[in-house]
mmCIF file of C-alpha atoms and ligand atoms in Angstrom:
data_model
loop_
_atom_site.group_PDB
_atom_site.id
_atom_site.type_symbol
_atom_site.label_atom_id
_atom_site.label_comp_id
_atom_site.label_asym_id
_atom_site.label_seq_id
_atom_site.Cartn_x
_atom_site.Cartn_y
_atom_site.Cartn_z
ATOM 1 C CA MET A 9 -28.140 10.732 12.505
ATOM 2 C CA ASP A 10 -29.696 9.454 15.688
ATOM 3 C CA THR A 11 -26.883 8.523 18.051
ATOM 4 C CA ALA A 12 -28.522 5.795 20.080
ATOM 5 C CA THR A 13 -29.944 3.657 17.302
ATOM 6 C CA VAL A 14 -29.217 2.544 13.760
ATOM 7 C CA ARG A 15 -31.274 1.260 10.847
ATOM 8 C CA THR A 16 -30.519 -2.236 9.678
ATOM 9 C CA THR A 17 -31.910 -5.172 7.732
ATOM 10 C CA PHE A 18 -32.627 -8.667 8.997
ATOM 11 C CA LYS A 19 -32.831 -11.430 6.416
ATOM 12 C CA TYR A 20 -34.663 -14.703 6.894
ATOM 13 C CA GLN A 21 -35.272 -17.728 4.718
ATOM 14 C CA LEU A 22 -38.909 -18.399 3.865
ATOM 15 C CA ARG A 23 -40.529 -21.824 3.770
ATOM 16 C CA PRO A 24 -43.366 -21.464 1.256
ATOM 17 C CA THR A 25 -45.563 -24.352 0.139
ATOM 18 C CA PRO A 26 -45.381 -25.192 -3.595
ATOM 19 C CA GLU A 27 -48.650 -23.254 -4.109
ATOM 20 C CA GLN A 28 -47.295 -20.230 -2.257
ATOM 21 C CA GLU A 29 -44.106 -20.446 -4.281
ATOM 22 C CA GLN A 30 -46.189 -20.287 -7.441
ATOM 23 C CA ALA A 31 -48.042 -17.256 -6.102
ATOM 24 C CA LEU A 32 -44.746 -15.524 -5.248
ATOM 25 C CA ASP A 33 -43.397 -16.298 -8.704
ATOM 26 C CA LEU A 34 -46.515 -14.798 -10.258
ATOM 27 C CA VAL A 35 -46.208 -11.575 -8.253
ATOM 28 C CA LEU A 36 -42.560 -11.320 -9.259
ATOM 29 C CA TRP A 37 -43.496 -11.882 -12.895
ATOM 30 C CA ARG A 38 -46.179 -9.162 -12.787
ATOM 31 C CA CYS A 39 -43.862 -6.710 -11.027
ATOM 32 C CA ARG A 40 -41.194 -7.280 -13.648
ATOM 33 C CA THR A 41 -43.681 -6.754 -16.469
ATOM 34 C CA LEU A 42 -44.911 -3.545 -14.837
ATOM 35 C CA TYR A 43 -41.313 -2.370 -14.410
ATOM 36 C CA ASN A 44 -40.603 -2.899 -18.089
ATOM 37 C CA VAL A 45 -43.841 -1.228 -19.172
ATOM 38 C CA ALA A 46 -43.169 1.791 -16.951
ATOM 39 C CA LEU A 47 -39.637 1.997 -18.325
ATOM 40 C CA GLU A 48 -40.921 1.812 -21.893
ATOM 41 C CA GLN A 49 -43.431 4.589 -21.182
ATOM 42 C CA ARG A 50 -40.716 6.832 -19.792
ATOM 43 C CA LYS A 51 -38.508 6.101 -22.761
ATOM 44 C CA THR A 52 -41.284 7.128 -25.138
ATOM 45 C CA TRP A 53 -41.873 10.336 -23.179
ATOM 46 C CA TRP A 54 -38.168 11.036 -23.203
ATOM 47 C CA GLU A 55 -37.861 10.503 -26.946
ATOM 48 C CA ARG A 56 -40.870 12.696 -27.632
ATOM 49 C CA GLY A 57 -39.366 15.382 -25.433
ATOM 50 C CA GLN A 58 -42.385 15.316 -23.126
ATOM 51 C CA TRP A 59 -40.169 15.214 -20.101
ATOM 52 C CA VAL A 60 -41.822 16.467 -16.949
ATOM 53 C CA SER A 61 -40.399 16.202 -13.483
ATOM 54 C CA ALA A 62 -43.580 14.707 -12.030
ATOM 55 C CA THR A 63 -43.378 11.477 -14.022
ATOM 56 C CA TYR A 64 -43.115 9.318 -10.905
ATOM 57 C CA TYR A 65 -46.380 10.673 -9.525
ATOM 58 C CA GLN A 66 -47.933 10.562 -12.958
ATOM 59 C CA GLN A 67 -47.100 6.875 -13.357
ATOM 60 C CA LYS A 68 -48.230 6.145 -9.829
ATOM 61 C CA ALA A 69 -51.545 7.872 -10.494
ATOM 62 C CA GLU A 70 -52.098 5.617 -13.507
ATOM 63 C CA LEU A 71 -51.962 2.420 -11.434
ATOM 64 C CA PRO A 72 -55.738 2.240 -10.796
ATOM 65 C CA ASP A 73 -56.312 2.466 -14.573
ATOM 66 C CA LEU A 74 -53.903 -0.414 -15.020
ATOM 67 C CA LYS A 75 -56.011 -2.520 -12.675
ATOM 68 C CA THR A 76 -59.121 -1.763 -14.712
ATOM 69 C CA ALA A 77 -57.372 -2.655 -17.966
ATOM 70 C CA CYS A 78 -55.526 -5.705 -16.621
ATOM 71 C CA PRO A 79 -57.585 -7.189 -13.775
ATOM 72 C CA GLU A 80 -54.782 -9.603 -12.838
ATOM 73 C CA TYR A 81 -52.953 -6.631 -11.334
ATOM 74 C CA ALA A 82 -55.744 -6.244 -8.802
ATOM 75 C CA GLU A 83 -54.380 -9.469 -7.322
ATOM 76 C CA VAL A 84 -51.089 -7.774 -6.437
ATOM 77 C CA ASN A 85 -50.789 -5.581 -3.340
ATOM 78 C CA ALA A 86 -51.189 -1.912 -4.335
ATOM 79 C CA GLN A 87 -48.168 -0.719 -2.336
ATOM 80 C CA VAL A 88 -45.986 -3.389 -3.927
ATOM 81 C CA LEU A 89 -46.971 -2.016 -7.342
ATOM 82 C CA GLN A 90 -46.201 1.534 -6.206
ATOM 83 C CA ASP A 91 -42.782 0.357 -5.145
ATOM 84 C CA VAL A 92 -42.151 -0.993 -8.655
ATOM 85 C CA ILE A 93 -42.830 2.509 -10.039
ATOM 86 C CA LEU A 94 -40.474 3.872 -7.389
ATOM 87 C CA ARG A 95 -37.767 1.478 -8.594
ATOM 88 C CA VAL A 96 -38.117 2.832 -12.125
ATOM 89 C CA GLU A 97 -37.857 6.343 -10.689
ATOM 90 C CA ARG A 98 -34.701 5.412 -8.760
ATOM 91 C CA ALA A 99 -33.131 3.867 -11.864
ATOM 92 C CA PHE A 100 -33.706 7.160 -13.698
ATOM 93 C CA GLN A 101 -32.441 9.285 -10.806
ATOM 94 C CA ALA A 102 -29.247 7.219 -10.784
ATOM 95 C CA PHE A 103 -28.987 7.551 -14.562
ATOM 96 C CA PHE A 104 -29.287 11.358 -14.378
ATOM 97 C CA ARG A 105 -26.763 11.483 -11.547
ATOM 98 C CA ARG A 106 -24.269 9.524 -13.639
ATOM 99 C CA VAL A 107 -24.828 11.821 -16.626
ATOM 100 C CA LYS A 108 -24.316 14.848 -14.399
ATOM 101 C CA ASN A 109 -21.111 13.432 -12.909
ATOM 102 C CA GLY A 110 -19.738 12.644 -16.349
ATOM 103 C CA GLU A 111 -19.657 8.883 -15.698
ATOM 104 C CA THR A 112 -20.680 6.223 -18.223
ATOM 105 C CA PRO A 113 -24.435 6.800 -18.021
ATOM 106 C CA GLY A 114 -25.829 3.327 -18.820
ATOM 107 C CA TYR A 115 -29.484 3.895 -19.691
ATOM 108 C CA PRO A 116 -31.920 2.080 -17.344
ATOM 109 C CA ARG A 117 -32.365 -1.384 -18.791
ATOM 110 C CA PHE A 118 -35.264 -3.717 -19.333
ATOM 111 C CA GLN A 119 -35.290 -6.559 -16.841
ATOM 112 C CA GLY A 120 -35.270 -10.099 -18.193
ATOM 113 C CA ARG A 121 -36.511 -13.140 -16.303
ATOM 114 C CA GLY A 122 -33.111 -13.684 -14.728
ATOM 115 C CA ARG A 123 -32.590 -10.090 -13.635
ATOM 116 C CA TYR A 124 -35.605 -9.198 -11.541
ATOM 117 C CA HIS A 125 -35.543 -10.988 -8.205
ATOM 118 C CA SER A 126 -37.528 -9.121 -5.614
ATOM 119 C CA PHE A 127 -40.570 -7.094 -4.681
ATOM 120 C CA THR A 128 -41.092 -4.812 -1.710
ATOM 121 C CA TYR A 129 -43.844 -3.971 0.731
ATOM 122 C CA PRO A 130 -42.752 -0.369 1.401
ATOM 123 C CA GLN A 131 -44.746 -0.052 4.604
ATOM 124 C CA TYR A 132 -44.744 -2.697 7.267
ATOM 125 C CA GLY A 133 -48.312 -3.599 8.065
ATOM 126 C CA GLY A 134 -49.534 -2.647 4.600
ATOM 127 C CA GLY A 135 -49.844 -6.133 3.197
ATOM 128 C CA ALA A 136 -46.999 -7.759 5.117
ATOM 129 C CA VAL A 137 -47.207 -8.633 8.800
ATOM 130 C CA LEU A 138 -44.921 -10.780 10.890
ATOM 131 C CA ASP A 139 -46.693 -12.895 13.433
ATOM 132 C CA GLY A 140 -44.362 -15.110 15.431
ATOM 133 C CA GLY A 141 -42.542 -17.342 12.990
ATOM 134 C CA VAL A 142 -44.988 -16.665 10.167
ATOM 135 C CA LEU A 143 -44.998 -13.893 7.594
ATOM 136 C CA SER A 144 -48.483 -12.953 6.435
ATOM 137 C CA LEU A 145 -48.521 -11.550 2.915
ATOM 138 C CA SER A 146 -51.774 -10.156 1.604
ATOM 139 C CA LYS A 147 -53.215 -12.106 -1.346
ATOM 140 C CA ILE A 148 -50.465 -14.742 -1.007
ATOM 141 C CA GLY A 149 -50.915 -16.292 2.400
ATOM 142 C CA ARG A 150 -49.097 -17.141 5.606
ATOM 143 C CA ILE A 151 -45.530 -18.292 4.968
ATOM 144 C CA PRO A 152 -43.396 -19.775 7.753
ATOM 145 C CA LEU A 153 -39.911 -18.290 8.080
ATOM 146 C CA ARG A 154 -36.709 -19.412 9.792
ATOM 147 C CA LEU A 155 -36.268 -16.849 12.537
ATOM 148 C CA HIS A 156 -32.611 -17.719 13.187
ATOM 149 C CA ARG A 157 -31.966 -14.453 15.043
ATOM 150 C CA PRO A 158 -34.372 -12.142 16.798
ATOM 151 C CA LEU A 159 -35.677 -8.989 15.142
ATOM 152 C CA GLN A 160 -34.983 -5.668 16.838
ATOM 153 C CA GLY A 161 -36.298 -2.138 16.499
ATOM 154 C CA THR A 162 -39.302 -0.900 14.555
ATOM 155 C CA LEU A 163 -40.223 -2.861 11.445
ATOM 156 C CA LYS A 164 -40.329 -0.612 8.385
ATOM 157 C CA THR A 165 -40.281 -2.464 5.070
ATOM 158 C CA VAL A 166 -40.384 -6.064 3.870
ATOM 159 C CA THR A 167 -38.647 -7.205 0.681
ATOM 160 C CA ILE A 168 -39.311 -10.674 -0.704
ATOM 161 C CA SER A 169 -36.546 -12.032 -2.924
ATOM 162 C CA ARG A 170 -35.924 -15.178 -4.917
ATOM 163 C CA GLU A 171 -32.433 -16.610 -4.694
ATOM 164 C CA ALA A 172 -30.816 -19.708 -6.127
ATOM 165 C CA ASP A 173 -31.819 -21.844 -3.145
ATOM 166 C CA GLY A 174 -35.227 -20.427 -2.370
ATOM 167 C CA TRP A 175 -37.138 -17.418 -1.107
ATOM 168 C CA TYR A 176 -36.038 -14.856 1.469
ATOM 169 C CA ALA A 177 -37.590 -11.985 3.393
ATOM 170 C CA SER A 178 -35.432 -8.952 4.199
ATOM 171 C CA ILE A 179 -36.997 -6.876 6.926
ATOM 172 C CA SER A 180 -35.641 -3.369 7.322
ATOM 173 C CA CYS A 181 -35.852 -2.069 10.889
ATOM 174 C CA ALA A 182 -35.337 1.418 12.302
ATOM 175 C CA GLU A 183 -34.365 2.354 15.837
ATOM 176 C CA VAL A 184 -32.308 -0.780 16.350
ATOM 177 C CA PRO A 185 -30.301 -0.195 19.530
ATOM 178 C CA ARG A 186 -26.552 0.079 19.101
ATOM 179 C CA GLU A 187 -24.232 -2.410 20.687
ATOM 180 C CA PRO A 188 -21.179 -0.285 21.477
ATOM 181 C CA LEU A 189 -17.782 -1.954 21.549
ATOM 182 C CA PRO A 190 -15.185 -0.761 24.056
ATOM 183 C CA LEU A 191 -13.067 2.171 22.860
ATOM 184 C CA THR A 192 -9.411 1.404 22.210
ATOM 185 C CA GLY A 193 -8.083 4.933 21.626
ATOM 186 C CA ARG A 194 -6.575 3.790 18.330
ATOM 187 C CA GLU A 195 -7.023 5.120 14.794
ATOM 188 C CA THR A 196 -5.901 3.764 11.449
ATOM 189 C CA GLY A 197 -5.987 4.380 7.713
ATOM 190 C CA ILE A 198 -6.730 1.574 5.286
ATOM 191 C CA ASP A 199 -6.091 1.172 1.572
ATOM 192 C CA VAL A 200 -6.996 -1.399 -1.073
ATOM 193 C CA GLY A 201 -3.982 -3.653 -1.559
ATOM 194 C CA LEU A 202 -2.395 -4.523 -4.864
ATOM 195 C CA LYS A 203 -2.061 -8.193 -3.995
ATOM 196 C CA VAL A 204 -3.890 -8.398 -0.694
ATOM 197 C CA PHE A 205 -7.419 -7.269 0.154
ATOM 198 C CA LEU A 206 -6.402 -4.370 2.350
ATOM 199 C CA VAL A 207 -3.463 -2.869 4.187
ATOM 200 C CA THR A 208 -3.668 -0.827 7.394
ATOM 201 C CA ALA A 209 -1.419 2.029 8.420
ATOM 202 C CA GLY A 210 -0.027 -0.273 11.102
ATOM 203 C CA GLY A 211 1.234 -2.588 8.380
ATOM 204 C CA GLU A 212 -1.322 -5.381 8.783
ATOM 205 C CA HIS A 213 -2.030 -7.115 5.470
ATOM 206 C CA VAL A 214 -5.451 -8.745 5.159
ATOM 207 C CA GLU A 215 -5.173 -11.450 2.497
ATOM 208 C CA ASN A 216 -7.875 -12.298 0.002
ATOM 209 C CA PRO A 217 -9.138 -15.659 1.246
ATOM 210 C CA ARG A 218 -7.885 -18.549 -0.824
ATOM 211 C CA HIS A 219 -11.165 -20.445 -1.071
ATOM 212 C CA HIS A 220 -12.501 -17.504 -3.078
ATOM 213 C CA ARG A 221 -10.318 -18.341 -6.004
ATOM 214 C CA LYS A 222 -11.455 -21.955 -5.890
ATOM 215 C CA ALA A 223 -15.130 -20.990 -5.767
ATOM 216 C CA GLU A 224 -14.628 -18.431 -8.512
ATOM 217 C CA LYS A 225 -13.035 -21.084 -10.693
ATOM 218 C CA GLY A 226 -16.105 -23.280 -10.163
ATOM 219 C CA LEU A 227 -18.293 -20.342 -11.103
ATOM 220 C CA ARG A 228 -16.384 -19.741 -14.338
ATOM 221 C CA LYS A 229 -16.754 -23.404 -15.232
ATOM 222 C CA ALA A 230 -20.501 -23.243 -14.605
ATOM 223 C CA GLN A 231 -20.774 -20.080 -16.712
ATOM 224 C CA HIS A 232 -18.898 -21.810 -19.512
ATOM 225 C CA ARG A 233 -21.347 -24.708 -19.402
ATOM 226 C CA VAL A 234 -24.260 -22.287 -19.770
ATOM 227 C CA SER A 235 -22.652 -20.688 -22.810
ATOM 228 C CA ARG A 236 -22.140 -24.069 -24.496
ATOM 229 C CA ARG A 237 -25.769 -25.142 -24.302
ATOM 230 C CA THR A 238 -28.635 -24.088 -26.534
ATOM 231 C CA LYS A 239 -30.261 -21.026 -25.066
ATOM 232 C CA GLY A 240 -33.725 -21.708 -23.717
ATOM 233 C CA SER A 241 -33.359 -25.509 -23.796
ATOM 234 C CA LYS A 242 -34.089 -27.711 -20.796
ATOM 235 C CA ARG A 243 -30.380 -28.449 -20.329
ATOM 236 C CA TRP A 244 -29.598 -24.739 -20.617
ATOM 237 C CA TRP A 245 -32.031 -23.869 -17.797
ATOM 238 C CA LYS A 246 -30.494 -26.615 -15.687
ATOM 239 C CA ALA A 247 -27.026 -25.168 -16.247
ATOM 240 C CA VAL A 248 -28.361 -21.704 -15.416
ATOM 241 C CA GLY A 249 -29.716 -23.001 -12.115
ATOM 242 C CA HIS A 250 -26.389 -24.649 -11.316
ATOM 243 C CA CYS A 251 -24.542 -21.457 -12.177
ATOM 244 C CA ALA A 252 -26.842 -19.377 -9.968
ATOM 245 C CA LYS A 253 -26.083 -21.647 -7.010
ATOM 246 C CA LYS A 254 -22.333 -21.296 -7.574
ATOM 247 C CA TYR A 255 -22.717 -17.542 -7.857
ATOM 248 C CA GLN A 256 -24.683 -17.422 -4.635
ATOM 249 C CA LYS A 257 -21.914 -19.367 -2.900
ATOM 250 C CA VAL A 258 -19.223 -16.963 -4.089
ATOM 251 C CA LYS A 259 -21.359 -14.015 -3.045
ATOM 252 C CA ARG A 260 -21.977 -15.428 0.425
ATOM 253 C CA GLN A 261 -18.341 -16.312 0.994
ATOM 254 C CA ARG A 262 -17.279 -12.834 -0.013
ATOM 255 C CA SER A 263 -19.881 -11.179 2.180
ATOM 256 C CA ASP A 264 -18.894 -13.401 5.093
ATOM 257 C CA PHE A 265 -15.257 -12.401 4.619
ATOM 258 C CA HIS A 266 -16.226 -8.714 4.463
ATOM 259 C CA HIS A 267 -18.225 -8.979 7.682
ATOM 260 C CA LYS A 268 -15.429 -10.717 9.576
ATOM 261 C CA THR A 269 -12.763 -8.290 8.348
ATOM 262 C CA ALA A 270 -14.947 -5.297 9.193
ATOM 263 C CA LEU A 271 -15.715 -6.605 12.664
ATOM 264 C CA SER A 272 -12.057 -7.122 13.503
ATOM 265 C CA LEU A 273 -11.197 -3.579 12.339
ATOM 266 C CA VAL A 274 -14.074 -2.068 14.310
ATOM 267 C CA ARG A 275 -12.942 -3.985 17.400
ATOM 268 C CA ASP A 276 -9.369 -2.706 17.087
ATOM 269 C CA TYR A 277 -9.912 0.922 16.087
ATOM 270 C CA ASP A 278 -12.176 3.799 17.110
ATOM 271 C CA VAL A 279 -11.714 5.745 13.873
ATOM 272 C CA ILE A 280 -10.926 4.244 10.478
ATOM 273 C CA TYR A 281 -9.967 6.517 7.591
ATOM 274 C CA LEU A 282 -10.262 5.472 3.985
ATOM 275 C CA GLU A 283 -9.976 7.081 0.605
ATOM 276 C CA ASP A 284 -12.881 8.109 -1.597
ATOM 277 C CA LEU A 285 -12.396 5.638 -4.432
ATOM 278 C CA GLN A 286 -14.825 7.176 -6.879
ATOM 279 C CA ILE A 287 -12.649 10.248 -7.183
ATOM 280 C CA ARG A 288 -9.437 8.279 -7.080
ATOM 281 C CA ASN A 289 -10.418 6.215 -10.099
ATOM 282 C CA LEU A 290 -10.789 9.374 -12.118
ATOM 283 C CA SER A 291 -7.454 10.722 -10.982
ATOM 284 C CA ARG A 292 -5.444 7.543 -11.152
ATOM 285 C CA ARG A 293 -4.062 7.803 -14.655
ATOM 286 C CA PRO A 294 -2.236 11.101 -14.301
ATOM 287 C CA ASN A 295 -0.843 9.867 -10.993
ATOM 288 C CA ALA A 296 0.452 6.662 -12.473
ATOM 289 C CA LYS A 297 2.065 8.278 -15.474
ATOM 290 C CA PRO A 298 5.059 10.129 -14.144
ATOM 291 C CA ASP A 299 7.180 11.718 -16.832
ATOM 292 C CA GLY A 300 6.035 10.381 -20.163
ATOM 293 C CA ASN A 301 8.437 7.449 -20.465
ATOM 294 C CA GLY A 302 5.411 5.226 -21.070
ATOM 295 C CA GLY A 303 6.259 2.789 -18.313
ATOM 296 C CA TYR A 304 2.667 2.369 -17.224
ATOM 297 C CA ALA A 305 0.722 1.609 -20.351
ATOM 298 C CA HIS A 306 3.134 -0.848 -21.973
ATOM 299 C CA ASN A 307 4.264 -2.715 -18.917
ATOM 300 C CA GLY A 308 2.485 -6.091 -18.677
ATOM 301 C CA ALA A 309 3.073 -6.433 -14.943
ATOM 302 C CA ALA A 310 1.673 -2.999 -14.307
ATOM 303 C CA HIS A 311 -1.369 -3.824 -16.394
ATOM 304 C CA LYS A 312 -1.981 -6.990 -14.410
ATOM 305 C CA ALA A 313 -1.465 -5.206 -11.125
ATOM 306 C CA GLY A 314 -3.922 -2.559 -12.256
ATOM 307 C CA LEU A 315 -6.423 -5.227 -13.117
ATOM 308 C CA ASN A 316 -6.078 -6.914 -9.714
ATOM 309 C CA LYS A 317 -6.518 -3.573 -8.085
ATOM 310 C CA SER A 318 -9.675 -2.813 -10.000
ATOM 311 C CA ILE A 319 -11.097 -6.216 -9.083
ATOM 312 C CA ASN A 320 -10.383 -5.425 -5.455
ATOM 313 C CA ASP A 321 -11.945 -2.013 -5.924
ATOM 314 C CA ALA A 322 -15.209 -3.658 -6.965
ATOM 315 C CA GLY A 323 -15.441 -5.570 -3.700
ATOM 316 C CA TRP A 324 -14.276 -2.504 -1.843
ATOM 317 C CA TYR A 325 -17.577 -0.655 -2.220
ATOM 318 C CA ALA A 326 -19.498 -3.514 -0.647
ATOM 319 C CA PHE A 327 -16.899 -3.793 2.097
ATOM 320 C CA ARG A 328 -16.975 -0.086 2.794
ATOM 321 C CA ARG A 329 -20.742 -0.179 3.304
ATOM 322 C CA ILE A 330 -20.481 -3.098 5.694
ATOM 323 C CA LEU A 331 -17.609 -1.484 7.581
ATOM 324 C CA THR A 332 -19.483 1.804 7.937
ATOM 325 C CA CYS A 333 -22.636 0.133 9.231
ATOM 326 C CA LYS A 334 -20.713 -2.039 11.664
ATOM 327 C CA ALA A 335 -18.798 0.975 12.944
ATOM 328 C CA ALA A 336 -22.033 2.936 13.435
ATOM 329 C CA TRP A 337 -23.537 0.030 15.295
ATOM 330 C CA ALA A 338 -20.495 -0.326 17.525
ATOM 331 C CA GLY A 339 -20.255 3.385 18.293
ATOM 332 C CA LYS A 340 -17.101 3.793 16.154
ATOM 333 C CA ARG A 341 -16.434 5.974 13.113
ATOM 334 C CA VAL A 342 -15.449 5.572 9.469
ATOM 335 C CA GLU A 343 -14.271 8.722 7.708
ATOM 336 C CA VAL A 344 -13.754 9.153 3.992
ATOM 337 C CA ILE A 345 -10.935 11.434 2.885
ATOM 338 C CA PRO A 346 -10.535 12.951 -0.579
ATOM 339 C CA PRO A 347 -7.712 11.196 -2.417
ATOM 340 C CA ALA A 348 -4.575 13.189 -3.073
ATOM 341 C CA TYR A 349 -1.416 11.383 -4.135
ATOM 342 C CA THR A 350 -1.734 8.931 -1.247
ATOM 343 C CA SER A 351 0.281 6.281 -3.049
ATOM 344 C CA GLN A 352 2.871 8.703 -4.419
ATOM 345 C CA ASP A 353 3.760 10.908 -1.466
ATOM 346 C CA CYS A 354 6.282 9.770 1.125
ATOM 347 C CA SER A 355 4.623 9.151 4.481
ATOM 348 C CA GLY A 356 7.919 10.004 6.167
ATOM 349 C CA CYS A 357 8.789 13.400 4.700
ATOM 350 C CA GLY A 358 6.002 14.280 2.253
ATOM 351 C CA GLU A 359 8.230 14.206 -0.861
ATOM 352 C CA ARG A 360 6.290 13.175 -3.989
ATOM 353 C CA ILE A 361 7.867 9.996 -5.378
ATOM 354 C CA TYR A 362 6.122 9.080 -8.643
ATOM 355 C CA LYS A 363 5.727 5.371 -9.280
ATOM 356 C CA SER A 364 3.725 3.222 -11.636
ATOM 357 C CA LEU A 365 1.402 0.482 -10.380
ATOM 358 C CA SER A 366 4.057 -2.181 -10.978
ATOM 359 C CA VAL A 367 6.378 -0.623 -8.395
ATOM 360 C CA ARG A 368 5.489 -2.386 -5.175
ATOM 361 C CA THR A 369 7.866 -0.686 -2.803
ATOM 362 C CA HIS A 370 8.021 2.948 -1.849
ATOM 363 C CA VAL A 371 11.640 4.119 -1.799
ATOM 364 C CA CYS A 372 12.103 7.749 -0.790
ATOM 365 C CA THR A 373 15.083 9.439 -2.394
ATOM 366 C CA ASN A 374 14.703 12.328 0.010
ATOM 367 C CA CYS A 375 14.598 10.761 3.496
ATOM 368 C CA GLY A 376 15.535 7.177 2.659
ATOM 369 C CA LEU A 377 12.267 5.613 3.854
ATOM 370 C CA VAL A 378 11.669 2.153 2.360
ATOM 371 C CA LEU A 379 8.171 0.789 2.839
ATOM 372 C CA ASP A 380 5.576 -1.422 1.220
ATOM 373 C CA ARG A 381 3.699 0.688 -1.316
ATOM 374 C CA ASP A 382 0.231 0.061 0.141
ATOM 375 C CA GLU A 383 1.411 0.542 3.705
ATOM 376 C CA ASN A 384 2.846 3.924 2.741
ATOM 377 C CA ALA A 385 -0.522 4.832 1.192
ATOM 378 C CA ALA A 386 -2.421 3.715 4.300
ATOM 379 C CA LEU A 387 -0.133 5.877 6.463
ATOM 380 C CA ASN A 388 -0.833 8.864 4.220
ATOM 381 C CA ILE A 389 -4.570 8.223 4.476
ATOM 382 C CA LEU A 390 -4.307 8.136 8.268
ATOM 383 C CA ALA A 391 -2.266 11.360 8.327
ATOM 384 C CA SER A 392 -4.676 13.077 5.955
ATOM 385 C CA GLY A 393 -7.653 11.995 8.084
ATOM 386 C CA ARG A 394 -5.999 13.215 11.276
ATOM 387 C CA ALA A 395 -5.053 16.515 9.656
ATOM 388 C CA GLY A 396 -8.654 17.428 10.134
ATOM 389 C CA PRO A 397 -11.940 18.300 8.636
ATOM 390 C CA SER A 398 -10.629 19.696 5.346
ATOM 391 C CA GLY A 399 -12.948 17.544 3.339
ATOM 392 C CA ALA A 400 -13.103 14.484 5.555
ATOM 393 C CA ASN A 401 -16.619 13.126 5.671
ATOM 394 C CA VAL A 402 -18.259 10.785 8.069
ATOM 395 C CA ALA A 403 -19.363 8.016 5.756
ATOM 396 C CA GLY A 404 -23.076 7.367 5.572
ATOM 397 C CA CYS A 405 -24.455 3.923 6.156
ATOM 398 C CA GLY A 406 -25.449 3.696 2.513
ATOM 399 C CA GLU A 407 -28.978 3.120 3.598
ATOM 400 C CA ARG A 408 -31.532 3.940 0.978
ATOM 401 C CA SER A 409 -34.649 5.773 1.833
ATOM 402 C CA LEU A 410 -37.448 3.572 0.671
ATOM 403 C CA ARG A 411 -40.134 6.215 0.777
ATOM 404 C CA SER A 412 -39.041 9.238 -1.156
ATOM 405 C CA PRO A 413 -38.106 8.893 -4.810
ATOM 406 C CA ALA A 414 -35.764 11.872 -4.857
ATOM 407 C CA ARG A 415 -32.873 11.808 -2.475
HETATM 408 ZN ZN1 ZN B 502 10.660 10.595 2.420
#
């Protein structure tokens, strides 16, 4: 990784005219149709056993034929169409990866009207050019955008997306100069909390913000309204729109909270260690079940605690990506350690004290240490990270390469 610069995305709201909005909608519609057709074609190949590794290039090579057969596709930028094929390819790559890792595979799915929200110009300049406060899109027109913060670095790709309150352009830039934060000489480990969002090795508890629960309640209500109405009716679409706005609000609040939490950690610490959750999830059950007295599976409190934890886990991935990017930008480091009994072992003496998820306090029968369960885990994560490179990985920024289909 280049040390002086990072790659990052700048997102701006677009201000299209009603006609431009229609044109954007049409492009989105055509991209979605192409996505589904390409998926269908792959599925047929797969079922017939005609699987060849070059399918991405094969499908890409067929695009000119598509334009001859369906002239309306000539109205869509060629590189945007190629990117749609690339998305299908990525969906399949991810599917194969999941199969290989023994996860629930989840076959790539067809995208309905409500599930396909964006299209991408994979090469800046090829159909999308920014000119002052105006984004020029080939075959669509010049759309003003709200440049609320300046762009930096070299412009690489432009993704146009439709959200509940309008259209946005996400511009991915490379070689964005870092803005290093002063070094503090401090390190910490962090763990997902049972009741709180996260706990540091220093014993700081970062609470889940309260307004989340309120917004989430509003979202559930809106979802309920959608389910009560007749699907496809005018009132149903209205409820769907309302629900999408609520969802967007929850999403923004959560992302805002993640950014603030990450920034404060990056300010305070030079190195932040955390556990690789993907592996931990697979290894959790044996850890939680100590000696076959069945305390874990039948205990209601433990079940609820487990549920809370898994909800936190879901947000944790997004947070981890934000934290890693912020750290890279600030000249700090996030390291991922392989999980190994971090919540069971005593951070004082190393004795393994088995406990189910409902046990909130770590009580060591060997050295007498009494500590909050999550704090004990965070201390173990810190110790494991400091112990050295035996598996510790500098976390990647989670940035996806937009050019090459195979990563
Ligand atoms: Zn101990």
